């Protein structure tokens, strides 16, 4: 695996999503795609040419789509449903919970434009809490791929693994982080950069920011470890605890509400196993707003600079603790 | 046919006995009596005449599916499944009790013969639409039956599923509305009326049939005909009486949920015995 964030090469995620899904549909007749009038924006519309019956546009009926997907799964299909992340979570929680989850079915839910990636669609379309909402569904695996290489890999694994999955994905251009054919294990984080002073956990668009933050920190002689924690649930407890023990300070970075997201999940693990100074980068108790990505990154304090500041704070707290305890 | 109807009527009486037994002696305490009794004749017709199911092979691929979307009528489904032989009848007394396979509302994978989870009103028709869609895609000829409560169809999601099924011409899907005019807290007409109910379904592209939900001949004729409509789903509006079959429970919404005393049990069983005698004599 080579980290190539510095090269700024990007790939459109929706193209990879559509290509992978159609490819899987060719080799596995159980694969069907369901959408709520967003088949064109997610790029899956081409599937209709080859498999007219296996791309189902449900119209603008998110709750019904989740129920239909559950029913199709009960009959042996492997449905991939898609709508915007905000609607895939907020509008379908009960259906995902009961008809798919409690029924122990095999449905794959995909939400696009998560968090601030809704850009000019504004607050109504910003799924700032999609993962938090769905984390309440038992046995639902939550994934946020960081680039197109990971997206394709995870889609194939998700198709071949029975059970409930939710994938929140950037629909547009994403910076390539991973070399082609990199292996990813669902439930396991990946160390992208070694470091001794602080650990930064990130996923999705925040991975690139975390890597940049590590460079900023290096200039201040802070050696940051960066981990791509693309599985939010079930979370990689072992890796979190091991890293916290090694570096003694933790920062989480998420394009999501901190109250219910990656930071909350990591904090629970730390609190129960290995409490260390921790800082969280993410969205607070506010609604979204319209803007281009750089503006929103700045407005919601999601930039590399914001991560670096929090990392400095975590490291300072660690040192204070060390000074305090060394008095005794 | 005469004998066949007699057979079905006697099964419906037995299913009502099971419901009353559960409401009287079940370890799970009070149960939803009224909603179960109002569906008893239709569920009997489905499991003992209309649907193709195999109790010795509950997961048979080509079986017809039944979704009790009004999941709070679990007692009628559990009784029908027990009488059909999916599990021992004695197990009915464990409904809603600790560690039972018969949970508070139907659970897929827990109770043999249950085809879908329900309990959150409004969800079942979409699941039925999904199964019906997949069956068509897979060129299977099994049919899907979804029983909806009349109060339940106040849920918006029902109409999403109705629009979908109508537009997709799901003629392997039959929705049955148990139209007993009551919901949990009172009369539907006072809370949220459904008129004009048949026109609503027609407007969504469904073939609509109305029937007396307690007349076995009418039910069997209607549900048999419902299999024959090509090109569109069928909605059967079954006119029913909440609590049907027991004089002091009929039309009495206090029995939405209830527990029978010994006296009530004795009275109910006596009435059911009389009904059976009348059926035997060809008087009912």
PDB file of N, CA, C and O in Angstrom, chain A residues 29 32 34 53-54 56-58 60-77 94-95 98-99 102-105, chain B residues 61-62 65 106-108 115-121 123 125-131 133-135 137-138 140 157 159-161 163-164 168:
ATOM      1  N   UNK A  29     -26.569 -13.468 -10.261  1.00  0.00           N
ATOM      2  CA  UNK A  29     -27.927 -13.086 -10.665  1.00  0.00           C
ATOM      3  C   UNK A  29     -28.773 -12.609  -9.487  1.00  0.00           C
ATOM      4  O   UNK A  29     -29.883 -12.114  -9.672  1.00  0.00           O
ATOM      5  N   UNK A  32     -29.425  -7.017  -7.193  1.00  0.00           N
ATOM      6  CA  UNK A  32     -30.352  -6.039  -7.766  1.00  0.00           C
ATOM      7  C   UNK A  32     -30.040  -4.661  -7.176  1.00  0.00           C
ATOM      8  O   UNK A  32     -29.512  -4.563  -6.067  1.00  0.00           O
ATOM      9  N   UNK A  34     -31.673  -0.892  -6.221  1.00  0.00           N
ATOM     10  CA  UNK A  34     -32.890  -0.109  -6.035  1.00  0.00           C
ATOM     11  C   UNK A  34     -32.510   1.341  -5.787  1.00  0.00           C
ATOM     12  O   UNK A  34     -31.514   1.614  -5.112  1.00  0.00           O
ATOM     13  N   UNK A  53     -34.661  -5.372 -15.619  1.00  0.00           N
ATOM     14  CA  UNK A  53     -35.516  -5.697 -14.473  1.00  0.00           C
ATOM     15  C   UNK A  53     -34.785  -5.610 -13.154  1.00  0.00           C
ATOM     16  O   UNK A  53     -35.391  -5.712 -12.090  1.00  0.00           O
ATOM     17  N   UNK A  54     -33.461  -5.499 -13.212  1.00  0.00           N
ATOM     18  CA  UNK A  54     -32.708  -5.569 -11.960  1.00  0.00           C
ATOM     19  C   UNK A  54     -32.232  -4.208 -11.470  1.00  0.00           C
ATOM     20  O   UNK A  54     -31.539  -4.120 -10.462  1.00  0.00           O
ATOM     21  N   UNK A  56     -34.225  -1.138 -10.195  1.00  0.00           N
ATOM     22  CA  UNK A  56     -35.604  -0.748  -9.887  1.00  0.00           C
ATOM     23  C   UNK A  56     -35.611   0.669  -9.339  1.00  0.00           C
ATOM     24  O   UNK A  56     -35.043   0.932  -8.281  1.00  0.00           O
ATOM     25  N   UNK A  57     -36.214   1.567 -10.099  1.00  0.00           N
ATOM     26  CA  UNK A  57     -36.378   2.920  -9.576  1.00  0.00           C
ATOM     27  C   UNK A  57     -37.709   2.965  -8.842  1.00  0.00           C
ATOM     28  O   UNK A  57     -38.775   2.875  -9.453  1.00  0.00           O
ATOM     29  N   UNK A  58     -37.629   3.084  -7.527  1.00  0.00           N
ATOM     30  CA  UNK A  58     -38.848   3.031  -6.700  1.00  0.00           C
ATOM     31  C   UNK A  58     -39.609   4.347  -6.720  1.00  0.00           C
ATOM     32  O   UNK A  58     -40.646   4.467  -6.062  1.00  0.00           O
ATOM     33  N   UNK A  60     -39.833   8.332  -5.537  1.00  0.00           N
ATOM     34  CA  UNK A  60     -39.352   9.009  -4.325  1.00  0.00           C
ATOM     35  C   UNK A  60     -40.071   8.420  -3.106  1.00  0.00           C
ATOM     36  O   UNK A  60     -41.006   8.988  -2.558  1.00  0.00           O
ATOM     37  N   UNK A  61     -39.646   7.233  -2.737  1.00  0.00           N
ATOM     38  CA  UNK A  61     -40.285   6.470  -1.648  1.00  0.00           C
ATOM     39  C   UNK A  61     -39.202   5.743  -0.868  1.00  0.00           C
ATOM     40  O   UNK A  61     -39.027   4.541  -1.021  1.00  0.00           O
ATOM     41  N   UNK A  62     -38.484   6.452  -0.040  1.00  0.00           N
ATOM     42  CA  UNK A  62     -37.345   5.829   0.623  1.00  0.00           C
ATOM     43  C   UNK A  62     -37.769   4.707   1.573  1.00  0.00           C
ATOM     44  O   UNK A  62     -37.163   3.637   1.609  1.00  0.00           O
ATOM     45  N   UNK A  63     -38.815   4.961   2.352  1.00  0.00           N
ATOM     46  CA  UNK A  63     -39.252   3.955   3.323  1.00  0.00           C
ATOM     47  C   UNK A  63     -39.719   2.697   2.592  1.00  0.00           C
ATOM     48  O   UNK A  63     -39.362   1.577   2.953  1.00  0.00           O
ATOM     49  N   UNK A  64     -40.496   2.912   1.522  1.00  0.00           N
ATOM     50  CA  UNK A  64     -40.966   1.768   0.743  1.00  0.00           C
ATOM     51  C   UNK A  64     -39.786   1.019   0.126  1.00  0.00           C
ATOM     52  O   UNK A  64     -39.758  -0.214   0.125  1.00  0.00           O
ATOM     53  N   UNK A  65     -38.789   1.754  -0.351  1.00  0.00           N
ATOM     54  CA  UNK A  65     -37.624   1.092  -0.962  1.00  0.00           C
ATOM     55  C   UNK A  65     -36.949   0.155   0.045  1.00  0.00           C
ATOM     56  O   UNK A  65     -36.582  -0.974  -0.301  1.00  0.00           O
ATOM     57  N   UNK A  66     -36.826   0.611   1.278  1.00  0.00           N
ATOM     58  CA  UNK A  66     -36.177  -0.230   2.294  1.00  0.00           C
ATOM     59  C   UNK A  66     -37.010  -1.487   2.541  1.00  0.00           C
ATOM     60  O   UNK A  66     -36.470  -2.591   2.671  1.00  0.00           O
ATOM     61  N   UNK A  67     -38.326  -1.328   2.583  1.00  0.00           N
ATOM     62  CA  UNK A  67     -39.200  -2.479   2.799  1.00  0.00           C
ATOM     63  C   UNK A  67     -39.176  -3.433   1.612  1.00  0.00           C
ATOM     64  O   UNK A  67     -39.129  -4.656   1.782  1.00  0.00           O
ATOM     65  N   UNK A  68     -39.195  -2.880   0.402  1.00  0.00           N
ATOM     66  CA  UNK A  68     -39.142  -3.723  -0.804  1.00  0.00           C
ATOM     67  C   UNK A  68     -37.818  -4.490  -0.821  1.00  0.00           C
ATOM     68  O   UNK A  68     -37.784  -5.689  -1.123  1.00  0.00           O
ATOM     69  N   UNK A  69     -36.740  -3.806  -0.469  1.00  0.00           N
ATOM     70  CA  UNK A  69     -35.427  -4.470  -0.450  1.00  0.00           C
ATOM     71  C   UNK A  69     -35.438  -5.627   0.545  1.00  0.00           C
ATOM     72  O   UNK A  69     -34.923  -6.718   0.260  1.00  0.00           O
ATOM     73  N   UNK A  70     -36.057  -5.400   1.699  1.00  0.00           N
ATOM     74  CA  UNK A  70     -36.146  -6.477   2.695  1.00  0.00           C
ATOM     75  C   UNK A  70     -36.913  -7.659   2.120  1.00  0.00           C
ATOM     76  O   UNK A  70     -36.489  -8.809   2.237  1.00  0.00           O
ATOM     77  N   UNK A  71     -38.030  -7.372   1.465  1.00  0.00           N
ATOM     78  CA  UNK A  71     -38.835  -8.433   0.868  1.00  0.00           C
ATOM     79  C   UNK A  71     -38.067  -9.188  -0.207  1.00  0.00           C
ATOM     80  O   UNK A  71     -38.104 -10.421  -0.270  1.00  0.00           O
ATOM     81  N   UNK A  72     -37.348  -8.459  -1.052  1.00  0.00           N
ATOM     82  CA  UNK A  72     -36.574  -9.115  -2.116  1.00  0.00           C
ATOM     83  C   UNK A  72     -35.477  -9.988  -1.515  1.00  0.00           C
ATOM     84  O   UNK A  72     -35.188 -11.074  -2.006  1.00  0.00           O
ATOM     85  N   UNK A  73     -34.890  -9.502  -0.435  1.00  0.00           N
ATOM     86  CA  UNK A  73     -33.860 -10.296   0.228  1.00  0.00           C
ATOM     87  C   UNK A  73     -34.457 -11.573   0.805  1.00  0.00           C
ATOM     88  O   UNK A  73     -33.835 -12.639   0.753  1.00  0.00           O
ATOM     89  N   UNK A  74     -35.681 -11.478   1.328  1.00  0.00           N
ATOM     90  CA  UNK A  74     -36.339 -12.667   1.876  1.00  0.00           C
ATOM     91  C   UNK A  74     -36.547 -13.713   0.791  1.00  0.00           C
ATOM     92  O   UNK A  74     -36.695 -14.893   1.074  1.00  0.00           O
ATOM     93  N   UNK A  75     -36.544 -13.294  -0.451  1.00  0.00           N
ATOM     94  CA  UNK A  75     -36.703 -14.204  -1.579  1.00  0.00           C
ATOM     95  C   UNK A  75     -35.340 -14.512  -2.235  1.00  0.00           C
ATOM     96  O   UNK A  75     -35.282 -14.990  -3.359  1.00  0.00           O
ATOM     97  N   UNK A  76     -34.244 -14.200  -1.551  1.00  0.00           N
ATOM     98  CA  UNK A  76     -32.929 -14.635  -2.026  1.00  0.00           C
ATOM     99  C   UNK A  76     -32.149 -13.631  -2.851  1.00  0.00           C
ATOM    100  O   UNK A  76     -31.037 -13.909  -3.279  1.00  0.00           O
ATOM    101  N   UNK A  77     -32.715 -12.443  -3.096  1.00  0.00           N
ATOM    102  CA  UNK A  77     -31.964 -11.429  -3.839  1.00  0.00           C
ATOM    103  C   UNK A  77     -30.944 -10.767  -2.918  1.00  0.00           C
ATOM    104  O   UNK A  77     -31.045 -10.846  -1.691  1.00  0.00           O
ATOM    105  N   UNK A  94     -36.905   2.978  10.684  1.00  0.00           N
ATOM    106  CA  UNK A  94     -37.792   1.924  11.175  1.00  0.00           C
ATOM    107  C   UNK A  94     -37.799   0.717  10.235  1.00  0.00           C
ATOM    108  O   UNK A  94     -37.785  -0.432  10.684  1.00  0.00           O
ATOM    109  N   UNK A  95     -37.793   0.985   8.935  1.00  0.00           N
ATOM    110  CA  UNK A  95     -37.824  -0.115   7.967  1.00  0.00           C
ATOM    111  C   UNK A  95     -36.505  -0.892   7.990  1.00  0.00           C
ATOM    112  O   UNK A  95     -36.498  -2.115   7.913  1.00  0.00           O
ATOM    113  N   UNK A  98     -36.485  -2.830  11.468  1.00  0.00           N
ATOM    114  CA  UNK A  98     -37.403  -3.951  11.695  1.00  0.00           C
ATOM    115  C   UNK A  98     -37.466  -4.923  10.515  1.00  0.00           C
ATOM    116  O   UNK A  98     -37.220  -6.115  10.680  1.00  0.00           O
ATOM    117  N   UNK A  99     -37.775  -4.381   9.343  1.00  0.00           N
ATOM    118  CA  UNK A  99     -38.035  -5.280   8.203  1.00  0.00           C
ATOM    119  C   UNK A  99     -36.751  -5.920   7.694  1.00  0.00           C
ATOM    120  O   UNK A  99     -36.769  -7.044   7.209  1.00  0.00           O
ATOM    121  N   UNK A 102     -34.160  -6.736  12.102  1.00  0.00           N
ATOM    122  CA  UNK A 102     -34.731  -7.727  13.016  1.00  0.00           C
ATOM    123  C   UNK A 102     -35.091  -9.006  12.274  1.00  0.00           C
ATOM    124  O   UNK A 102     -35.048 -10.105  12.844  1.00  0.00           O
ATOM    125  N   UNK A 103     -35.405  -8.866  10.989  1.00  0.00           N
ATOM    126  CA  UNK A 103     -35.719 -10.048  10.177  1.00  0.00           C
ATOM    127  C   UNK A 103     -34.451 -10.787   9.749  1.00  0.00           C
ATOM    128  O   UNK A 103     -34.536 -11.823   9.095  1.00  0.00           O
ATOM    129  N   UNK A 104     -33.290 -10.250  10.102  1.00  0.00           N
ATOM    130  CA  UNK A 104     -32.001 -10.885   9.790  1.00  0.00           C
ATOM    131  C   UNK A 104     -31.845 -11.142   8.294  1.00  0.00           C
ATOM    132  O   UNK A 104     -31.498 -12.233   7.868  1.00  0.00           O
ATOM    133  N   UNK A 105     -32.089 -10.101   7.497  1.00  0.00           N
ATOM    134  CA  UNK A 105     -32.016 -10.256   6.044  1.00  0.00           C
ATOM    135  C   UNK A 105     -30.693  -9.714   5.501  1.00  0.00           C
ATOM    136  O   UNK A 105     -29.824  -9.280   6.258  1.00  0.00           O
TER     137      UNK A 105
ATOM    138  N   UNK B  61     -39.462 -23.292  -1.061  1.00  0.00           N
ATOM    139  CA  UNK B  61     -39.235 -22.131  -1.956  1.00  0.00           C
ATOM    140  C   UNK B  61     -40.501 -21.669  -2.663  1.00  0.00           C
ATOM    141  O   UNK B  61     -40.713 -20.482  -2.858  1.00  0.00           O
ATOM    142  N   UNK B  62     -41.317 -22.608  -3.075  1.00  0.00           N
ATOM    143  CA  UNK B  62     -42.463 -22.235  -3.891  1.00  0.00           C
ATOM    144  C   UNK B  62     -43.750 -22.050  -3.091  1.00  0.00           C
ATOM    145  O   UNK B  62     -44.846 -22.022  -3.660  1.00  0.00           O
ATOM    146  N   UNK B  65     -46.771 -16.879   0.295  1.00  0.00           N
ATOM    147  CA  UNK B  65     -46.361 -16.159   1.511  1.00  0.00           C
ATOM    148  C   UNK B  65     -47.528 -15.396   2.112  1.00  0.00           C
ATOM    149  O   UNK B  65     -48.355 -14.839   1.375  1.00  0.00           O
ATOM    150  N   UNK B 106     -45.187 -11.051  15.303  1.00  0.00           N
ATOM    151  CA  UNK B 106     -44.537 -12.108  14.501  1.00  0.00           C
ATOM    152  C   UNK B 106     -43.074 -11.802  14.158  1.00  0.00           C
ATOM    153  O   UNK B 106     -42.731 -10.677  13.811  1.00  0.00           O
ATOM    154  N   UNK B 107     -42.246 -12.815  14.280  1.00  0.00           N
ATOM    155  CA  UNK B 107     -40.813 -12.665  14.011  1.00  0.00           C
ATOM    156  C   UNK B 107     -40.363 -13.716  12.993  1.00  0.00           C
ATOM    157  O   UNK B 107     -40.503 -14.919  13.234  1.00  0.00           O
ATOM    158  N   UNK B 108     -39.818 -13.251  11.899  1.00  0.00           N
ATOM    159  CA  UNK B 108     -39.272 -14.135  10.868  1.00  0.00           C
ATOM    160  C   UNK B 108     -38.071 -14.887  11.445  1.00  0.00           C
ATOM    161  O   UNK B 108     -37.216 -14.290  12.093  1.00  0.00           O
ATOM    162  N   UNK B 115     -43.625 -15.585   7.733  1.00  0.00           N
ATOM    163  CA  UNK B 115     -42.894 -15.205   6.521  1.00  0.00           C
ATOM    164  C   UNK B 115     -42.261 -13.820   6.581  1.00  0.00           C
ATOM    165  O   UNK B 115     -41.497 -13.447   5.690  1.00  0.00           O
ATOM    166  N   UNK B 116     -42.599 -13.013   7.568  1.00  0.00           N
ATOM    167  CA  UNK B 116     -41.971 -11.692   7.680  1.00  0.00           C
ATOM    168  C   UNK B 116     -42.206 -11.116   9.064  1.00  0.00           C
ATOM    169  O   UNK B 116     -43.231 -11.391   9.678  1.00  0.00           O
ATOM    170  N   UNK B 117     -41.235 -10.351   9.510  1.00  0.00           N
ATOM    171  CA  UNK B 117     -41.382  -9.602  10.752  1.00  0.00           C
ATOM    172  C   UNK B 117     -42.501  -8.581  10.584  1.00  0.00           C
ATOM    173  O   UNK B 117     -42.658  -7.994   9.524  1.00  0.00           O
ATOM    174  N   UNK B 118     -43.290  -8.371  11.628  1.00  0.00           N
ATOM    175  CA  UNK B 118     -44.203  -7.227  11.613  1.00  0.00           C
ATOM    176  C   UNK B 118     -44.356  -6.709  13.027  1.00  0.00           C
ATOM    177  O   UNK B 118     -43.757  -7.235  13.963  1.00  0.00           O
ATOM    178  N   UNK B 119     -45.130  -5.665  13.181  1.00  0.00           N
ATOM    179  CA  UNK B 119     -45.264  -5.051  14.494  1.00  0.00           C
ATOM    180  C   UNK B 119     -45.192  -3.536  14.395  1.00  0.00           C
ATOM    181  O   UNK B 119     -45.778  -2.828  15.196  1.00  0.00           O
ATOM    182  N   UNK B 120     -44.468  -3.049  13.385  1.00  0.00           N
ATOM    183  CA  UNK B 120     -44.482  -1.614  13.120  1.00  0.00           C
ATOM    184  C   UNK B 120     -45.480  -1.408  11.994  1.00  0.00           C
ATOM    185  O   UNK B 120     -45.228  -1.775  10.841  1.00  0.00           O
ATOM    186  N   UNK B 121     -46.636  -0.865  12.337  1.00  0.00           N
ATOM    187  CA  UNK B 121     -47.713  -0.784  11.356  1.00  0.00           C
ATOM    188  C   UNK B 121     -47.288  -0.003  10.120  1.00  0.00           C
ATOM    189  O   UNK B 121     -46.613   1.010  10.223  1.00  0.00           O
ATOM    190  N   UNK B 123     -45.455  -1.324   7.605  1.00  0.00           N
ATOM    191  CA  UNK B 123     -44.267  -1.868   6.939  1.00  0.00           C
ATOM    192  C   UNK B 123     -44.539  -3.087   6.063  1.00  0.00           C
ATOM    193  O   UNK B 123     -43.767  -3.374   5.149  1.00  0.00           O
ATOM    194  N   UNK B 125     -46.773  -4.157   3.748  1.00  0.00           N
ATOM    195  CA  UNK B 125     -47.118  -4.203   2.323  1.00  0.00           C
ATOM    196  C   UNK B 125     -45.862  -4.018   1.463  1.00  0.00           C
ATOM    197  O   UNK B 125     -45.710  -4.671   0.435  1.00  0.00           O
ATOM    198  N   UNK B 126     -44.954  -3.160   1.901  1.00  0.00           N
ATOM    199  CA  UNK B 126     -43.704  -2.974   1.145  1.00  0.00           C
ATOM    200  C   UNK B 126     -42.920  -4.277   1.085  1.00  0.00           C
ATOM    201  O   UNK B 126     -42.346  -4.613   0.042  1.00  0.00           O
ATOM    202  N   UNK B 127     -42.874  -4.990   2.192  1.00  0.00           N
ATOM    203  CA  UNK B 127     -42.153  -6.274   2.200  1.00  0.00           C
ATOM    204  C   UNK B 127     -42.833  -7.254   1.258  1.00  0.00           C
ATOM    205  O   UNK B 127     -42.162  -7.986   0.514  1.00  0.00           O
ATOM    206  N   UNK B 128     -44.153  -7.257   1.258  1.00  0.00           N
ATOM    207  CA  UNK B 128     -44.893  -8.118   0.342  1.00  0.00           C
ATOM    208  C   UNK B 128     -44.622  -7.741  -1.112  1.00  0.00           C
ATOM    209  O   UNK B 128     -44.457  -8.610  -1.981  1.00  0.00           O
ATOM    210  N   UNK B 129     -44.540  -6.440  -1.364  1.00  0.00           N
ATOM    211  CA  UNK B 129     -44.206  -5.956  -2.710  1.00  0.00           C
ATOM    212  C   UNK B 129     -42.819  -6.473  -3.108  1.00  0.00           C
ATOM    213  O   UNK B 129     -42.603  -6.914  -4.246  1.00  0.00           O
ATOM    214  N   UNK B 130     -41.883  -6.437  -2.175  1.00  0.00           N
ATOM    215  CA  UNK B 130     -40.520  -6.909  -2.466  1.00  0.00           C
ATOM    216  C   UNK B 130     -40.504  -8.390  -2.790  1.00  0.00           C
ATOM    217  O   UNK B 130     -39.863  -8.820  -3.758  1.00  0.00           O
ATOM    218  N   UNK B 131     -41.216  -9.180  -1.998  1.00  0.00           N
ATOM    219  CA  UNK B 131     -41.250 -10.627  -2.262  1.00  0.00           C
ATOM    220  C   UNK B 131     -41.926 -10.888  -3.610  1.00  0.00           C
ATOM    221  O   UNK B 131     -41.434 -11.673  -4.431  1.00  0.00           O
ATOM    222  N   UNK B 133     -42.170  -8.903  -6.177  1.00  0.00           N
ATOM    223  CA  UNK B 133     -41.272  -8.447  -7.253  1.00  0.00           C
ATOM    224  C   UNK B 133     -40.202  -9.500  -7.530  1.00  0.00           C
ATOM    225  O   UNK B 133     -39.927  -9.845  -8.685  1.00  0.00           O
ATOM    226  N   UNK B 134     -39.607 -10.023  -6.452  1.00  0.00           N
ATOM    227  CA  UNK B 134     -38.548 -11.028  -6.616  1.00  0.00           C
ATOM    228  C   UNK B 134     -39.113 -12.301  -7.227  1.00  0.00           C
ATOM    229  O   UNK B 134     -38.500 -12.906  -8.113  1.00  0.00           O
ATOM    230  N   UNK B 135     -40.306 -12.716  -6.805  1.00  0.00           N
ATOM    231  CA  UNK B 135     -40.907 -13.939  -7.362  1.00  0.00           C
ATOM    232  C   UNK B 135     -41.110 -13.805  -8.868  1.00  0.00           C
ATOM    233  O   UNK B 135     -40.843 -14.730  -9.632  1.00  0.00           O
ATOM    234  N   UNK B 137     -39.441 -11.775 -10.883  1.00  0.00           N
ATOM    235  CA  UNK B 137     -38.113 -11.735 -11.493  1.00  0.00           C
ATOM    236  C   UNK B 137     -37.550 -13.148 -11.659  1.00  0.00           C
ATOM    237  O   UNK B 137     -36.872 -13.460 -12.621  1.00  0.00           O
ATOM    238  N   UNK B 138     -37.864 -13.998 -10.686  1.00  0.00           N
ATOM    239  CA  UNK B 138     -37.330 -15.359 -10.686  1.00  0.00           C
ATOM    240  C   UNK B 138     -38.262 -16.352 -11.395  1.00  0.00           C
ATOM    241  O   UNK B 138     -38.026 -17.564 -11.356  1.00  0.00           O
ATOM    242  N   UNK B 140     -41.184 -17.388 -10.623  1.00  0.00           N
ATOM    243  CA  UNK B 140     -41.850 -18.326  -9.710  1.00  0.00           C
ATOM    244  C   UNK B 140     -43.334 -17.976  -9.669  1.00  0.00           C
ATOM    245  O   UNK B 140     -43.706 -16.815  -9.816  1.00  0.00           O
ATOM    246  N   UNK B 157     -46.788   5.022   4.491  1.00  0.00           N
ATOM    247  CA  UNK B 157     -45.963   4.067   3.762  1.00  0.00           C
ATOM    248  C   UNK B 157     -46.800   3.026   3.017  1.00  0.00           C
ATOM    249  O   UNK B 157     -46.378   2.507   1.980  1.00  0.00           O
ATOM    250  N   UNK B 159     -49.352   3.598   1.347  1.00  0.00           N
ATOM    251  CA  UNK B 159     -49.739   4.165   0.048  1.00  0.00           C
ATOM    252  C   UNK B 159     -48.541   4.291  -0.877  1.00  0.00           C
ATOM    253  O   UNK B 159     -48.704   4.304  -2.098  1.00  0.00           O
ATOM    254  N   UNK B 160     -47.360   4.374  -0.329  1.00  0.00           N
ATOM    255  CA  UNK B 160     -46.155   4.255  -1.176  1.00  0.00           C
ATOM    256  C   UNK B 160     -46.142   2.870  -1.819  1.00  0.00           C
ATOM    257  O   UNK B 160     -45.954   2.716  -3.028  1.00  0.00           O
ATOM    258  N   UNK B 161     -46.340   1.862  -0.975  1.00  0.00           N
ATOM    259  CA  UNK B 161     -46.317   0.486  -1.475  1.00  0.00           C
ATOM    260  C   UNK B 161     -47.474   0.242  -2.447  1.00  0.00           C
ATOM    261  O   UNK B 161     -47.320  -0.451  -3.455  1.00  0.00           O
ATOM    262  N   UNK B 163     -48.912   2.449  -4.422  1.00  0.00           N
ATOM    263  CA  UNK B 163     -48.587   3.102  -5.690  1.00  0.00           C
ATOM    264  C   UNK B 163     -47.586   2.257  -6.479  1.00  0.00           C
ATOM    265  O   UNK B 163     -47.711   2.058  -7.689  1.00  0.00           O
ATOM    266  N   UNK B 164     -46.610   1.727  -5.755  1.00  0.00           N
ATOM    267  CA  UNK B 164     -45.580   0.896  -6.383  1.00  0.00           C
ATOM    268  C   UNK B 164     -46.211  -0.361  -6.990  1.00  0.00           C
ATOM    269  O   UNK B 164     -46.005  -0.674  -8.165  1.00  0.00           O
ATOM    270  N   UNK B 168     -46.409  -1.324 -10.941  1.00  0.00           N
ATOM    271  CA  UNK B 168     -45.617  -2.463 -11.408  1.00  0.00           C
ATOM    272  C   UNK B 168     -46.481  -3.670 -11.770  1.00  0.00           C
ATOM    273  O   UNK B 168     -45.954  -4.720 -12.119  1.00  0.00           O
TER     274      UNK B 168
END
